[in-house]
Amino acid sequence: MVRQETPEGAVERPRAAVVRDALGVGVAVGLSGFAFGVTAAGAGISTLQACALSLLVFTGASQFALVGALAAGGNPFTAAAGAFFLGTRNAFYGLRLSQLLALPRAVRPLAAHWVIDETTAVSLAQPDRKSARLGFTVTGLSLYVLWNLTTLLGALGAEAIGDTQAWGLDAAGPAVFLALLAPMLKTATERAAAALALVLGLGLLPVLPAGVPVLIAALAAPVVLWMKGRRS
């Protein structure tokens, strides 16, 4: 298929290439829902509650942060606050995608539920609006379906085998979270913020209640940006 020029002058990608890339991201990340289901069960969350989180919240990092804090014995309100602050980045994604996708008003509330790291990355990688819309839709749909299906399978499997800590599966959630985060740290500023957050989180973990170190570690990003501004 020959690429065609769009009215805006951008080169339109073949639909097959957009769908291939979007499905690759959706399937690869969607399978990680199994780790979330296992982690949620290990934190004492029921299968119904884990599935409700994936259906209604649908932002992997925030879900892992929530169940991780609960598993460590954190206060539910503190755990929810940490997950909320981690999920606020999606609001900034939405500001950019609203201009790029320019979706009809009727579908914007539904599309907003799919505004996450992966759909944003695939959409922004496209050279034109038509390809961006296709990439967003395919990534969102495949990831949403797989994430929820594997969440159910992971939670049911964890309940079937019993104590997840005895099998070492309690480490599955943090491992997947780090695997998803690492490729996003591309600049020196991002790596510095991640390193400072790690130091704050681990350093304060023994002395503060569970969930509180996560909130304090969130201050790493503004601190690093402030220091960068001072040097500039």
XYZ file of C-alpha atoms in Angstrom:
232
model
C 0.000 0.000 0.000
C 1.372 3.399 -0.986
C 1.294 6.134 1.611
C -0.931 9.061 0.743
C -0.682 12.734 1.573
C -3.365 14.028 3.937
C -4.987 17.456 3.489
C -2.733 18.780 6.251
C 0.333 17.721 4.290
C 1.311 14.902 6.634
C 2.058 11.413 5.383
C -0.745 9.001 6.228
C 0.417 5.627 7.532
C -1.069 2.420 6.130
C -3.935 1.221 8.317
C -2.376 -2.239 8.650
C 0.813 -0.772 10.121
C -1.120 1.300 12.657
C -3.248 -1.683 13.707
C -0.166 -3.910 13.989
C 1.672 -1.490 16.249
C -1.413 -0.772 18.351
C -2.191 -4.463 18.844
C 1.423 -5.139 19.763
C 1.244 -2.607 22.582
C -2.255 -3.636 23.665
C -1.488 -7.351 23.848
C 1.935 -6.970 25.484
C 0.692 -4.701 28.268
C -2.755 -6.280 28.546
C -1.241 -9.596 29.617
C 0.246 -7.810 32.642
C -3.247 -7.713 34.124
C -2.553 -11.269 35.286
C 0.122 -9.913 37.636
C -2.322 -7.340 38.954
C -4.937 -10.008 39.648
C -2.377 -12.067 41.561
C -1.125 -9.039 43.498
C -4.653 -7.951 44.382
C -5.512 -11.404 45.703
C -2.331 -11.427 47.763
C -3.353 -8.076 49.283
C -6.634 -9.554 50.486
C -8.765 -8.019 47.743
C -11.538 -10.239 46.461
C -11.846 -11.278 42.828
C -14.913 -9.057 42.425
C -13.096 -6.044 43.854
C -10.023 -6.641 41.662
C -12.180 -6.896 38.544
C -14.091 -3.749 39.526
C -10.800 -1.854 39.846
C -9.698 -2.929 36.380
C -13.082 -2.162 34.844
C -13.625 1.221 36.475
C -10.135 2.562 37.214
C -8.147 1.041 34.338
C -4.762 2.619 34.926
C -2.234 -0.057 35.740
C 0.325 1.940 37.716
C -2.318 3.416 40.017
C -3.913 0.011 40.536
C -0.581 -1.547 41.480
C 0.170 1.358 43.828
C -3.188 0.949 45.557
C -2.994 -2.785 46.172
C 0.704 -2.542 47.034
C 0.006 -0.040 49.806
C -2.893 -2.129 51.090
C -0.743 -5.263 51.071
C 1.831 -3.451 53.200
C -0.844 -2.644 55.777
C -1.419 0.934 54.710
C -4.508 2.970 55.519
C -7.068 2.656 52.684
C -7.393 6.436 52.399
C -3.617 6.883 52.188
C -3.381 4.111 49.604
C -6.174 5.690 47.554
C -4.500 9.102 47.762
C -1.224 7.704 46.452
C -3.009 5.987 43.578
C -4.952 9.161 42.814
C -1.870 11.360 42.586
C -0.150 8.792 40.401
C -3.152 8.754 38.084
C -3.352 12.537 37.668
C -0.852 12.306 34.802
C -3.685 10.963 32.660
C -5.405 14.348 32.911
C -2.414 15.970 31.221
C -2.445 13.278 28.551
C -6.087 14.116 27.951
C -5.309 17.770 27.295
C -2.915 16.808 24.511
C -5.069 14.047 23.045
C -8.185 16.227 22.961
C -6.438 18.463 20.429
C -4.874 15.630 18.465
C -7.914 13.346 18.178
C -10.654 16.028 18.122
C -13.309 13.408 18.865
C -17.047 14.183 18.765
C -18.425 15.382 22.097
C -20.690 12.348 22.418
C -17.791 9.881 22.594
C -15.325 11.955 24.636
C -16.509 10.663 28.057
C -16.030 7.069 26.881
C -12.688 7.806 25.229
C -11.455 9.511 28.400
C -11.557 6.140 30.169
C -8.899 4.887 27.745
C -6.515 7.835 28.165
C -3.486 6.072 29.660
C 0.244 5.810 28.962
C -0.018 3.271 26.166
C -2.862 4.837 24.164
C -1.203 8.226 24.451
C 2.148 6.910 23.227
C 0.629 5.127 20.230
C -1.525 8.127 19.291
C 1.316 10.644 19.499
C 3.528 8.412 17.367
C 1.189 8.761 14.380
C 1.781 11.379 11.656
C -1.856 12.346 11.108
C -5.194 12.561 12.929
C -6.812 9.621 11.143
C -3.959 7.277 12.092
C -3.913 8.665 15.637
C -7.613 7.919 16.085
C -7.161 4.385 14.761
C -4.133 3.756 16.957
C -5.922 5.101 20.025
C -9.003 2.961 19.408
C -7.194 -0.309 18.680
C -4.765 0.112 21.567
C -7.498 1.092 24.014
C -9.878 -1.693 23.011
C -7.314 -4.520 22.939
C -5.670 -3.390 26.168
C -8.970 -2.902 28.023
C -10.318 -6.316 27.037
C -7.099 -8.204 27.783
C -6.319 -6.333 30.999
C -9.731 -7.136 32.456
C -9.670 -10.750 31.278
C -6.204 -11.417 32.692
C -7.103 -9.618 35.931
C -9.919 -12.143 36.399
C -7.669 -15.089 35.538
C -4.899 -13.863 37.848
C -7.247 -13.325 40.784
C -8.924 -16.712 40.320
C -5.562 -18.443 39.942
C -4.182 -16.828 43.082
C -7.222 -17.906 45.071
C -6.787 -21.452 43.776
C -3.134 -21.803 44.807
C -3.609 -20.184 48.223
C -0.809 -18.156 49.817
C 0.787 -16.102 47.023
C 3.788 -15.182 49.201
C 4.712 -18.841 49.555
C 5.036 -19.003 45.758
C 6.850 -15.681 45.505
C 4.008 -14.202 43.469
C 3.727 -11.197 45.778
C 6.712 -9.777 43.857
C 4.922 -10.023 40.499
C 3.165 -6.665 40.805
C 6.225 -4.555 41.668
C 8.267 -6.346 38.989
C 5.733 -5.607 36.260
C 5.364 -2.020 37.470
C 9.125 -1.463 37.178
C 9.185 -3.155 33.771
C 6.499 -0.755 32.518
C 8.211 2.270 34.031
C 11.821 1.692 32.965
C 11.381 2.266 29.189
C 9.750 5.648 29.880
C 12.864 7.060 31.595
C 14.562 8.455 28.497
C 16.058 11.752 29.686
C 18.515 12.555 32.458
C 15.842 14.574 34.255
C 13.399 11.658 34.242
C 16.070 9.246 35.506
C 17.072 11.688 38.256
C 13.451 12.054 39.381
C 13.012 8.271 39.425
C 16.219 7.792 41.417
C 15.221 10.419 43.989
C 11.741 8.903 44.304
C 13.321 5.487 44.872
C 15.604 6.847 47.600
C 12.739 8.664 49.327
C 10.367 5.719 49.097
C 12.767 3.065 50.338
C 14.459 5.321 52.868
C 11.222 6.353 54.559
C 9.569 2.934 54.347
C 10.909 1.689 57.736
C 9.932 4.838 59.664
C 6.587 5.929 58.194
C 3.204 4.190 57.888
C 2.598 2.210 54.710
C 1.425 4.416 51.854
C 2.949 7.636 53.195
C 6.410 7.082 51.605
C 4.705 6.840 48.201
C 3.105 10.258 48.693
C 6.410 11.807 49.731
C 8.242 10.138 46.849
C 5.833 11.932 44.489
C 7.621 15.165 45.442
C 10.737 13.940 43.604
C 9.582 15.229 40.215
C 8.934 18.879 41.246
C 12.164 18.924 43.281
C 14.249 17.741 40.318
C 12.540 20.213 37.989
C 13.173 23.043 40.456
C 16.852 22.114 40.733
C 17.132 21.942 36.946
C 15.583 25.398 36.682
C 18.034 26.790 39.208
C 20.993 25.431 37.254
C 19.617 26.855 34.016
